[in-house]
Structure formats: structure tokens, C-alpha cells
Short mmCIF file of C-alpha atoms and ligand atoms in Angstrom, two decimals:
data_model
loop_
_atom_site.label_atom_id
_atom_site.label_comp_id
_atom_site.label_asym_id
_atom_site.label_seq_id
_atom_site.Cartn_x
_atom_site.Cartn_y
_atom_site.Cartn_z
CA MET A 12 147.11 125.30 53.70
CA SER A 13 143.47 124.36 53.16
CA TYR A 14 141.16 122.55 55.52
CA ILE A 15 138.15 122.31 53.24
CA SER A 16 137.80 118.74 52.08
CA GLY A 17 134.96 119.32 49.62
CA LEU A 18 131.24 119.97 49.42
CA LYS A 19 128.49 117.72 50.67
CA CYS A 20 124.75 117.50 49.92
CA ARG A 21 122.76 118.52 52.99
CA GLU A 22 120.02 116.06 52.05
CA CYS A 23 121.57 112.83 50.73
CA GLY A 24 125.14 113.36 51.97
CA ARG A 25 126.84 112.79 48.59
CA GLY A 26 130.26 114.39 48.28
CA PHE A 27 131.35 116.89 45.60
CA PRO A 28 134.62 118.70 44.83
CA ALA A 29 135.08 122.26 46.18
CA GLU A 30 134.10 123.98 42.94
CA ALA A 31 131.37 126.42 41.85
CA LEU A 32 128.63 123.87 42.56
CA TYR A 33 125.59 124.51 44.67
CA VAL A 34 122.95 121.84 44.14
CA CYS A 35 123.20 118.08 44.31
CA ASP A 36 122.94 116.36 40.90
CA PHE A 37 121.07 113.50 42.49
CA CYS A 38 118.46 115.03 44.80
CA PHE A 39 118.69 118.81 44.20
CA GLY A 40 119.64 119.36 47.87
CA PRO A 41 121.88 122.35 48.68
CA LEU A 42 125.63 121.75 49.04
CA GLU A 43 127.64 122.68 52.09
CA ALA A 44 131.38 123.00 52.81
CA VAL A 45 133.01 120.13 54.70
CA TYR A 46 136.20 120.48 56.73
CA ASP A 47 138.90 118.26 58.11
CA TYR A 48 138.23 119.05 61.77
CA ASP A 49 140.98 116.77 63.09
CA SER A 50 143.61 118.79 61.23
CA ILE A 51 141.97 122.05 62.29
CA ALA A 52 141.99 120.95 65.94
CA SER A 53 145.75 120.43 65.79
CA VAL A 54 146.42 124.03 64.67
CA LEU A 55 143.54 126.21 65.82
CA THR A 56 143.84 126.95 69.53
CA ARG A 57 142.62 129.94 71.55
CA GLU A 58 146.22 131.15 71.75
CA THR A 59 146.73 130.97 67.96
CA ILE A 60 143.54 132.90 67.35
CA GLU A 61 144.32 135.54 69.99
CA LYS A 62 147.70 136.29 68.39
CA ARG A 63 146.09 137.17 65.04
CA GLN A 64 144.66 140.45 63.73
CA PRO A 65 141.16 141.35 65.04
CA ASN A 66 139.17 140.56 61.89
CA MET A 67 137.10 137.59 60.67
CA TRP A 68 140.12 135.85 59.14
CA ARG A 69 141.55 134.98 62.55
CA TYR A 70 139.34 131.87 62.16
CA ARG A 71 140.49 131.24 58.58
CA GLU A 72 140.92 127.46 59.00
CA LEU A 73 137.13 127.30 59.47
CA LEU A 74 136.38 129.30 56.32
CA PRO A 75 136.20 127.61 52.88
CA ILE A 76 139.11 129.13 51.02
CA VAL A 77 142.27 127.42 49.80
CA GLY A 78 144.95 130.13 49.82
CA GLU A 79 145.24 133.37 51.76
CA PRO A 80 142.22 135.73 51.97
CA THR A 81 142.37 138.39 49.26
CA VAL A 82 138.99 140.15 49.63
CA GLY A 83 137.64 141.81 52.76
CA THR A 84 140.88 141.36 54.64
CA GLN A 85 139.76 143.95 57.23
CA THR A 86 136.18 142.70 57.61
CA GLY A 87 134.76 141.54 60.96
CA GLY A 88 136.14 142.20 64.41
CA THR A 89 133.04 144.24 65.27
CA PRO A 90 132.21 145.21 68.88
CA LEU A 91 130.18 143.10 71.30
CA ILE A 92 128.63 145.60 73.69
CA ARG A 93 127.05 144.92 77.03
CA THR A 94 124.09 147.27 77.36
CA ASP A 95 122.56 147.34 80.83
CA ARG A 96 120.16 150.11 79.88
CA LEU A 97 118.64 147.97 77.13
CA ALA A 98 118.58 144.97 79.48
CA GLU A 99 116.59 147.01 81.98
CA ALA A 100 114.18 148.23 79.32
CA LEU A 101 113.63 144.68 78.06
CA GLY A 102 113.32 143.18 81.54
CA VAL A 103 116.16 140.69 81.29
CA ARG A 104 119.32 140.26 83.37
CA GLU A 105 121.95 140.83 80.69
CA VAL A 106 121.98 141.96 77.04
CA TRP A 107 124.92 141.89 74.65
CA VAL A 108 124.69 143.57 71.25
CA LYS A 109 126.87 142.22 68.45
CA ASN A 110 127.24 145.38 66.41
CA ASP A 111 127.71 144.55 62.74
CA ALA A 112 126.18 147.95 61.94
CA VAL A 113 129.83 149.05 61.93
CA ASN A 114 131.26 146.20 59.88
CA PHE A 115 133.84 147.16 57.25
CA PRO A 116 133.47 148.26 54.47
CA THR A 117 129.68 148.59 53.92
CA LEU A 118 128.20 148.60 57.42
CA SER A 119 126.38 145.27 57.48
CA PHE A 120 127.14 141.63 58.24
CA LYS A 121 126.99 140.94 54.47
CA ASP A 122 130.62 142.08 54.22
CA ARG A 123 131.51 138.81 55.97
CA VAL A 124 129.79 136.54 53.45
CA VAL A 125 131.11 138.52 50.51
CA ALA A 126 134.71 138.42 51.81
CA VAL A 127 134.57 134.63 51.67
CA ALA A 128 132.55 134.39 48.44
CA LEU A 129 134.83 136.69 46.47
CA THR A 130 138.08 135.28 47.85
CA ARG A 131 136.88 131.82 46.77
CA ALA A 132 135.46 133.13 43.46
CA LYS A 133 138.87 134.56 42.58
CA GLU A 134 140.50 131.26 43.47
CA LEU A 135 138.06 129.54 41.10
CA GLY A 136 138.99 131.95 38.29
CA PHE A 137 135.94 134.25 38.22
CA THR A 138 136.45 137.88 37.20
CA THR A 139 132.85 139.13 37.63
CA ALA A 140 130.88 139.11 40.87
CA ALA A 141 127.09 139.31 40.98
CA CYS A 142 124.18 138.86 43.38
CA ALA A 143 120.44 138.92 43.92
CA SER A 144 119.99 141.16 46.93
CA THR A 145 117.57 142.78 49.36
CA GLY A 146 120.07 145.66 49.61
CA ASN A 147 123.01 145.05 51.91
CA LEU A 148 124.41 142.17 49.91
CA ALA A 149 124.49 144.33 46.78
CA ASN A 150 126.39 147.04 48.67
CA ALA A 151 128.92 144.50 49.92
CA VAL A 152 129.39 142.89 46.50
CA ALA A 153 129.76 146.23 44.71
CA ALA A 154 132.27 147.62 47.22
CA ASN A 155 134.38 144.50 47.68
CA ALA A 156 134.44 143.75 43.94
CA SER A 157 135.67 147.29 43.27
CA ALA A 158 138.45 146.92 45.82
CA ALA A 159 139.38 143.52 44.38
CA GLY A 160 139.45 144.76 40.78
CA MET A 161 136.51 142.57 39.76
CA ASP A 162 133.52 143.66 37.69
CA SER A 163 130.18 143.47 39.44
CA TYR A 164 126.50 143.20 38.56
CA VAL A 165 123.98 143.67 41.33
CA PHE A 166 120.27 142.94 41.09
CA ILE A 167 117.82 144.44 43.59
CA PRO A 168 114.08 145.12 43.92
CA SER A 169 113.53 148.56 42.35
CA ASP A 170 111.81 149.97 45.47
CA LEU A 171 114.78 149.80 47.88
CA GLU A 172 115.79 152.63 50.20
CA ALA A 173 117.74 155.48 48.55
CA GLY A 174 120.85 154.86 50.70
CA LYS A 175 121.08 151.26 49.59
CA VAL A 176 120.65 152.12 45.90
CA LEU A 177 123.25 154.90 46.04
CA GLY A 178 125.50 152.60 48.04
CA ASN A 179 125.77 150.51 44.88
CA LEU A 180 125.96 153.28 42.29
CA ILE A 181 129.01 154.85 43.93
CA PHE A 182 130.89 151.64 43.03
CA THR A 183 129.33 150.47 39.77
CA GLN A 184 126.87 151.42 37.06
CA ASN A 185 125.78 147.79 36.77
CA VAL A 186 122.88 148.16 39.18
CA VAL A 187 119.67 146.55 37.99
CA GLY A 188 116.42 147.35 39.80
CA ILE A 189 113.73 144.79 39.08
CA HIS A 190 110.06 145.69 39.27
CA GLY A 191 109.08 142.98 41.70
CA THR A 192 109.99 141.35 45.00
CA TYR A 193 113.33 139.85 46.01
CA ASP A 194 111.90 136.47 45.08
CA ASP A 195 111.35 137.72 41.51
CA VAL A 196 114.91 139.09 41.47
CA ASN A 197 116.26 135.77 42.67
CA ARG A 198 114.36 133.77 40.08
CA LEU A 199 115.72 135.96 37.28
CA CYS A 200 119.26 135.72 38.67
CA SER A 201 119.12 131.91 38.74
CA GLU A 202 118.52 132.07 34.97
CA ILE A 203 121.27 134.64 34.43
CA ALA A 204 123.74 132.67 36.54
CA GLY A 205 123.44 129.68 34.22
CA LYS A 206 124.07 131.84 31.17
CA HIS A 207 127.07 134.02 32.03
CA GLY A 208 130.24 132.87 33.73
CA TRP A 209 129.71 135.10 36.76
CA ALA A 210 130.15 134.33 40.43
CA PHE A 211 126.66 134.95 41.82
CA VAL A 212 127.64 135.05 45.46
CA ASN A 213 124.31 133.77 46.78
CA ILE A 214 123.59 131.36 43.94
CA ASN A 215 126.46 129.42 42.35
CA VAL A 216 129.03 130.18 45.07
CA ARG A 217 126.46 130.11 47.90
CA ALA A 218 128.18 127.14 49.57
CA TYR A 219 131.22 129.39 50.21
CA TYR A 220 129.33 132.65 50.76
CA SER A 221 127.10 131.28 53.50
CA GLU A 222 130.06 130.04 55.57
CA GLY A 223 131.23 133.64 56.04
CA SER A 224 128.32 134.18 58.45
CA LYS A 225 129.92 131.78 60.93
CA SER A 226 132.57 134.39 61.73
CA LEU A 227 129.96 136.57 63.48
CA ALA A 228 129.28 133.80 65.99
CA TYR A 229 132.96 132.86 66.40
CA GLU A 230 133.59 136.46 67.40
CA VAL A 231 130.67 136.49 69.84
CA MET A 232 132.02 133.38 71.60
CA GLU A 233 135.56 134.73 71.80
CA GLN A 234 134.29 138.12 73.03
CA LEU A 235 132.23 136.42 75.75
CA GLY A 236 135.49 134.93 77.06
CA TRP A 237 135.38 131.72 75.01
CA LYS A 238 131.81 130.85 75.94
CA ALA A 239 128.75 130.01 73.89
CA PRO A 240 125.84 132.34 74.67
CA PRO A 241 122.82 130.73 76.40
CA ASN A 242 120.42 132.69 74.13
CA ILE A 243 120.94 134.44 70.79
CA VAL A 244 118.42 136.34 68.66
CA VAL A 245 119.12 136.37 64.92
CA PRO A 246 117.19 138.25 62.20
CA MET A 247 116.12 136.02 59.32
CA ALA A 248 115.77 136.71 55.60
CA SER A 249 116.81 133.51 53.78
CA GLY A 250 117.54 131.97 57.21
CA SER A 251 121.18 131.37 56.29
CA LEU A 252 122.79 133.52 59.01
CA LEU A 253 120.77 131.75 61.69
CA THR A 254 121.77 128.27 60.55
CA LYS A 255 125.43 129.32 60.36
CA VAL A 256 125.40 130.83 63.85
CA SER A 257 124.31 127.44 65.09
CA LYS A 258 126.92 125.63 62.99
CA ALA A 259 129.66 127.92 64.30
CA ILE A 260 128.74 127.21 67.92
CA GLY A 261 128.79 123.47 67.21
CA GLU A 262 132.22 123.76 65.59
CA PHE A 263 133.74 125.66 68.52
CA GLN A 264 132.34 123.03 70.88
CA LYS A 265 133.70 120.19 68.75
CA LEU A 266 137.13 121.86 68.65
CA GLY A 267 137.12 122.46 72.42
CA LEU A 268 137.40 126.24 71.95
CA VAL A 269 134.39 126.71 74.25
CA GLU A 270 132.98 124.56 77.05
CA ASP A 271 130.53 122.19 75.45
CA ASP A 272 127.93 122.19 78.19
CA THR A 273 126.28 125.53 77.32
CA LYS A 274 123.35 124.68 75.12
CA THR A 275 122.52 127.73 73.05
CA ARG A 276 118.86 128.47 72.38
CA VAL A 277 118.66 130.03 68.92
CA PHE A 278 115.81 132.50 68.33
CA GLY A 279 114.71 133.76 64.91
CA ALA A 280 113.32 137.25 64.25
CA GLN A 281 111.16 138.36 61.33
CA ALA A 282 108.75 141.13 60.37
CA THR A 283 105.08 140.17 60.49
CA GLY A 284 104.85 141.46 56.91
CA CYS A 285 107.26 138.72 55.83
CA ASN A 286 107.27 135.91 58.38
CA PRO A 287 107.33 132.56 56.57
CA ILE A 288 109.91 131.02 58.94
CA ALA A 289 108.50 132.47 62.17
CA ASP A 290 105.02 131.36 61.13
CA ALA A 291 106.20 127.78 60.52
CA VAL A 292 107.94 127.66 63.92
CA LYS A 293 104.93 129.09 65.77
CA SER A 294 102.47 126.74 64.13
CA GLY A 295 104.70 123.70 64.60
CA LYS A 296 105.02 122.90 60.90
CA ASP A 297 108.18 121.48 59.39
CA PHE A 298 107.53 123.29 56.10
CA PHE A 299 106.76 126.93 55.41
CA LYS A 300 104.31 128.77 53.18
CA PRO A 301 105.97 131.33 50.86
CA VAL A 302 104.51 134.83 51.31
CA LYS A 303 104.45 138.10 49.39
CA PRO A 304 106.46 140.53 51.55
CA ASN A 305 104.99 143.80 52.80
CA THR A 306 107.19 145.38 55.48
CA ILE A 307 109.53 148.30 56.11
CA ALA A 308 112.23 145.71 56.96
CA LYS A 309 113.20 145.40 53.31
CA SER A 310 116.55 143.72 54.03
CA LEU A 311 114.60 140.77 55.50
CA ALA A 312 111.89 140.69 52.83
CA ILE A 313 112.39 137.23 51.36
CA GLY A 314 109.04 135.50 50.90
CA ASN A 315 110.47 132.14 49.84
CA PRO A 316 113.58 131.70 52.01
CA ALA A 317 116.25 129.33 50.65
CA ASP A 318 117.27 128.14 54.13
CA GLY A 319 113.85 128.43 55.73
CA PHE A 320 113.48 124.71 56.25
CA TYR A 321 116.90 124.40 57.93
CA ALA A 322 116.41 127.53 60.03
CA ASN A 323 113.12 126.16 61.34
CA ARG A 324 114.83 122.91 62.30
CA VAL A 325 117.78 124.63 64.03
CA ILE A 326 115.43 126.83 66.07
CA THR A 327 113.21 123.97 67.14
CA GLU A 328 116.03 121.54 67.96
CA SER A 329 117.91 124.17 69.98
CA GLY A 330 114.92 124.81 72.23
CA GLY A 331 114.57 128.32 70.81
CA TRP A 332 111.60 129.98 69.19
CA ALA A 333 110.73 132.53 66.51
CA GLU A 334 108.54 135.61 66.56
CA ASP A 335 107.57 138.39 64.21
CA VAL A 336 106.83 142.06 64.81
CA SER A 337 104.77 144.81 63.15
CA ASP A 338 106.22 147.81 61.35
CA GLN A 339 105.34 149.99 64.36
CA GLU A 340 107.19 147.60 66.68
CA ILE A 341 110.18 147.71 64.31
CA VAL A 342 110.32 151.50 64.56
CA ASP A 343 109.94 151.32 68.36
CA GLY A 344 112.67 148.67 68.57
CA THR A 345 115.02 150.78 66.48
CA LYS A 346 114.41 153.80 68.73
CA LEU A 347 114.77 151.77 71.91
CA LEU A 348 118.18 150.47 70.81
CA ALA A 349 119.25 154.01 69.92
CA GLU A 350 118.01 155.61 73.14
CA THR A 351 119.40 152.95 75.48
CA SER A 352 122.58 151.90 73.73
CA GLY A 353 123.67 154.65 71.35
CA ILE A 354 123.40 152.45 68.26
CA PHE A 355 121.50 153.44 65.11
CA ALA A 356 120.53 150.17 63.45
CA GLU A 357 118.64 149.61 60.25
CA THR A 358 115.14 148.13 60.23
CA ALA A 359 116.49 144.58 60.68
CA GLY A 360 117.94 145.74 64.01
CA GLY A 361 114.51 147.02 65.01
CA VAL A 362 113.11 143.60 64.15
CA THR A 363 115.70 141.90 66.36
CA VAL A 364 115.18 144.19 69.37
CA ALA A 365 111.37 144.11 69.15
CA THR A 366 111.38 140.33 68.75
CA ALA A 367 113.67 139.97 71.78
CA LYS A 368 111.22 142.09 73.76
CA LYS A 369 108.36 139.80 72.79
CA LEU A 370 110.32 136.64 73.60
CA ILE A 371 111.31 137.98 77.01
CA GLU A 372 107.70 138.97 77.76
CA GLN A 373 106.61 135.47 76.78
CA GLY A 374 109.24 133.95 79.08
CA ARG A 375 110.81 132.12 76.15
CA ILE A 376 114.02 133.98 76.98
CA PRO A 377 114.16 133.69 80.79
CA SER A 378 114.30 137.09 82.51
CA ASP A 379 117.17 135.97 84.79
CA ASP A 380 119.31 134.98 81.81
CA SER A 381 121.76 136.57 79.35
CA VAL A 382 120.99 137.15 75.67
CA VAL A 383 122.98 138.19 72.59
CA LEU A 384 121.21 140.33 69.97
CA CYS A 385 122.64 140.29 66.44
CA ILE A 386 122.48 143.81 65.00
CA THR A 387 123.27 143.25 61.35
CA GLY A 388 122.94 146.56 59.50
CA ASN A 389 123.26 150.35 59.81
CA GLY A 390 120.41 152.82 60.27
CA LEU A 391 121.93 155.44 58.00
CA LYS A 392 120.97 153.18 55.07
CA THR A 393 117.27 152.97 55.94
CA GLN A 394 116.46 156.52 57.04
CA GLU A 395 113.07 156.50 55.29
CA ALA A 396 111.79 153.91 57.76
CA VAL A 397 112.17 156.15 60.80
CA ALA A 398 112.15 159.66 59.28
CA ASP A 399 108.51 160.29 60.20
CA HIS A 400 108.95 159.03 63.76
CA VAL A 401 111.85 161.08 65.11
CA GLY A 402 110.54 164.64 65.08
CA GLU A 403 112.39 167.55 63.51
CA ALA A 404 115.44 169.59 64.42
CA HIS A 405 114.80 173.02 65.96
CA ALA A 406 115.78 175.87 63.64
CA ILE A 407 116.76 179.20 65.25
CA ASN A 408 119.03 182.12 64.50
CA ALA A 409 122.42 182.32 66.20
CA SER A 410 120.91 184.22 69.11
CA ILE A 411 121.11 183.42 72.81
CA ASP A 412 117.63 184.90 73.31
CA GLU A 413 116.12 182.59 70.72
CA PHE A 414 117.87 179.65 72.34
CA ASP A 415 116.61 180.61 75.79
CA ALA A 416 113.10 180.93 74.39
CA LEU A 417 113.45 177.48 72.86
CA LEU A 418 114.59 176.00 76.16
CA GLN A 419 111.58 177.51 77.93
CA GLN A 420 109.18 175.87 75.49
CA ALA A 421 110.58 172.46 76.26
CA GLU A 422 110.81 170.95 79.74
CA PRO A 423 114.50 171.17 80.66
CA LYS A 424 115.80 167.62 80.99
CA THR A 425 119.10 168.39 82.65
CA GLU A 426 120.30 170.25 85.72
CA PRO A 427 121.73 173.70 84.97
CA LEU A 428 125.51 173.60 84.56
CA VAL A 429 125.96 176.35 87.13
CA ALA A 430 123.78 176.47 90.23
CA ALA A 431 121.63 179.58 90.33
C1 PLP B 4 120.64 139.74 54.69
C2 PLP B 4 120.39 140.29 56.03
C3 PLP B 4 119.98 139.49 57.11
C4 PLP B 4 119.58 138.03 57.04
O1 PLP B 4 120.29 137.26 56.20
P1 PLP B 4 119.97 135.73 55.84
O2 PLP B 4 121.28 135.07 56.03
O3 PLP B 4 119.52 135.74 54.42
O4 PLP B 4 118.90 135.22 56.76
C5 PLP B 4 119.87 140.09 58.35
N1 PLP B 4 120.11 141.39 58.52
C6 PLP B 4 120.47 142.21 57.51
C7 PLP B 4 120.68 143.65 57.79
C8 PLP B 4 120.64 141.69 56.23
O5 PLP B 4 121.01 142.49 55.25
ZN1 ZN B 5 121.73 115.07 47.39
#
């Protein structure tokens, strides 16, 4: 049973069939999935959802596939953690962390978008998956394509972190590092996509891919006890995740799955070294200036963001805001999350935490309120970014005397186990 009624141009509203189309023939606007919400409302209740398996497909009526999911069937269902220690450090009443650093199978929220993109790509008859990626998307495409028996080609900037490059090579030899920025990679891939019959998840099947992001926000609302959060901070690369978080909240309100009187303020987070969307929001412009990225937050380094215009609009209309943070603040944010909450996030997580800190200090997120932070990727993939900021392990021989000497050098932090 399918609830997708087609695709629609986000600019002129013209309708298109649910095929591998992504731009409007008439005005070049991007296409978006459209659903039959009346039919969905008659089947998708809280009780139905709660009876299903704890993964992203428990909301399958709201995802743009026709048959049953065949790729990423275990993806999603990540923890939402209340962290009072981080709340105290940030000076806000309540903090929830949505932890997609432990998403299955490749430890980032990109597994969600790829699960939808490849399920739909298979339905449309594609046998090869491809992408232009800042790192995590490539990992998710390579892994999920392998599991689905599809070929894959992944295109990345050649200077990515070692963990992200190896996280492709373990699945496929078709890893192409481009000397240039993500925006150069993306431009090349748009040419390649027209030439080969491949499903480029974020190009010709982007209308399906992008909808997968909604599942992160559906989960947050269900985990909050069927409530929309009053504030949510979302890291931005292309800006797609942020727009889909907002769409998901609107859908749950329309379907009566959450009370519709919580108005969610949506906040965007970027690195100062690549802040085209945050800059547009802060300077009150309804367009953005493309930039050449220079930041350790490589997963967010998109200088010409495809959904930047829409992300700006969502943020502004929701009463939210956007901020950007320096590389040093990103490292500090990553460490703060680790030390208060026991979560090792990648650089994008540092961006989100440090941006939240700034927004709370500015009073944009009220200190007596509750906020959800979207942690979208895993720190084990971006070790280079923090390696010089965490000190070194102590090396000693297996000798109790050497250990005692070591303890004496450092101030003991804990009470002795046995009272003297
Ligand atoms: C891709 C990515 C994002 C942002 O994605 P967009 O939808 O392009 O804005 C955020 N965090 C991480 C870790 C990512 O890999
Ligand atoms: Zn159009």
C-alpha cells in the first residue's frame, strides 16, 4: 500500500509522477514528495506505530516508497537522551540529545536518507547507487548498497578524514576522491548522473532521499511522549535535514499524532568556516552568498547549499535563529558533550553543541526552556579533528610502584576506595 501521490514542484506547484525526477521542467524548482494525508490519517495512529519494530520504518506511510522497505530495514530507532549535566553546563533547564551517532549501519543520520533512497531506487529499477558526499553519505551508500546487492560509486573531496575514506573502501573500490571542495564534487556528479543510469541518491533521487530525514524528528516526538519539542538545534550542510525536521513536525500535527499548540523554534548550526545559511539568517537576507569552505567540520562543508534558501525560510518563520562557531568552539563543544553526556560525536556534533551554547547565552533559546540537540555523526570517524586536543595516554610498565608514582604526579580526582 502506497501513500505517495506523486512529486510536486516546490516553486510553481506543478505535479509530476513519482519517478526519478528532481527538477521541474517549467521553472527548475526542486521536486518534493506529496502524500495522501487523509488516507494516512485513517491508518497511522499512535497505537499502530507503537506496535511496530523500533526502527525508522514504523512511520513507513510517511516515507515515499511504494512496496515494503528493502534497504536499511534496521535503521533508526536511535536513543533520545536527557542529559542534565549538559543542561547545567549550557545554562538551560532541560537538554535532550538525539543520538544518531549510533545509527545503524554506518553511525550517522545519513543511513536514514539512504534507506529510503535505495529502497525507492530499487523499486524504480536501478542497480547502481551513487552519491556526491561530504563523507557520511558515501559511507551510508557504500554500506547499504553492499547489503542490498547493488553496485555503488561514491564521490568525495579527496581531503576527507581517514576514517570516512576507509569507511567506503571496506565496501567498494569505486571510491573517487576529487581534488576540490564538495561543491566541485557535486557539480561533476550532476554531469555524471545525466550520463549513466545510476541512482545518485542526492541528485536524481533526491526527492525520495531527503524524506528519510523526517524519521529523525518523528522519533524525537514519539520519544518525548508524543510532543513536539519547543526548541530544536539542527546542524546544516545542504540544509535538507533542517527543512525535513520542520516538515515532519508539521505532518505529526496535521495527523493529530502530537498536540498542535507547541510551536517549535527551529535553530540552524554551522561552522564559521562554512556558514552561508547562518550568515543569511543573521543578516536578514532571503538569499545566501556561496562560500569556499574552510573548517574542521568537513561533513557540513557545503559552500553552495541546495536547500539553503528553504532552510533560511523555515528558521525565520519558526521564530528560530542560526549561528556559527569557530573550529576551537567545535572542539570545545565536542569535548563538552563527551565529558557531560558520555557521547563521542563527530565535528558536526561539536558544531551543534557549541551553537546551542551561543544561542542560550544570547537568550534566543530561553534558559527556562527545553531543547533537543541533533547529534548526527560519530566521533570515531573524525579523530583527526580532536587528536591534538585530548592529551596522551600514560604509558607505564605493569608495576604497582610505577602506577603509584603516576597517581602522585596527578591530583587524585577520586576518594580512595578504602579509607586509610
Ligand atoms: C550530512 C550531514 C549533516 C547535514 O545534512 P544536510 O541535510 O545536508 O543539511 C549533518 N550532520 C552530519 C554528520 C552529516 O553528515
Ligand atoms: Zn516548477
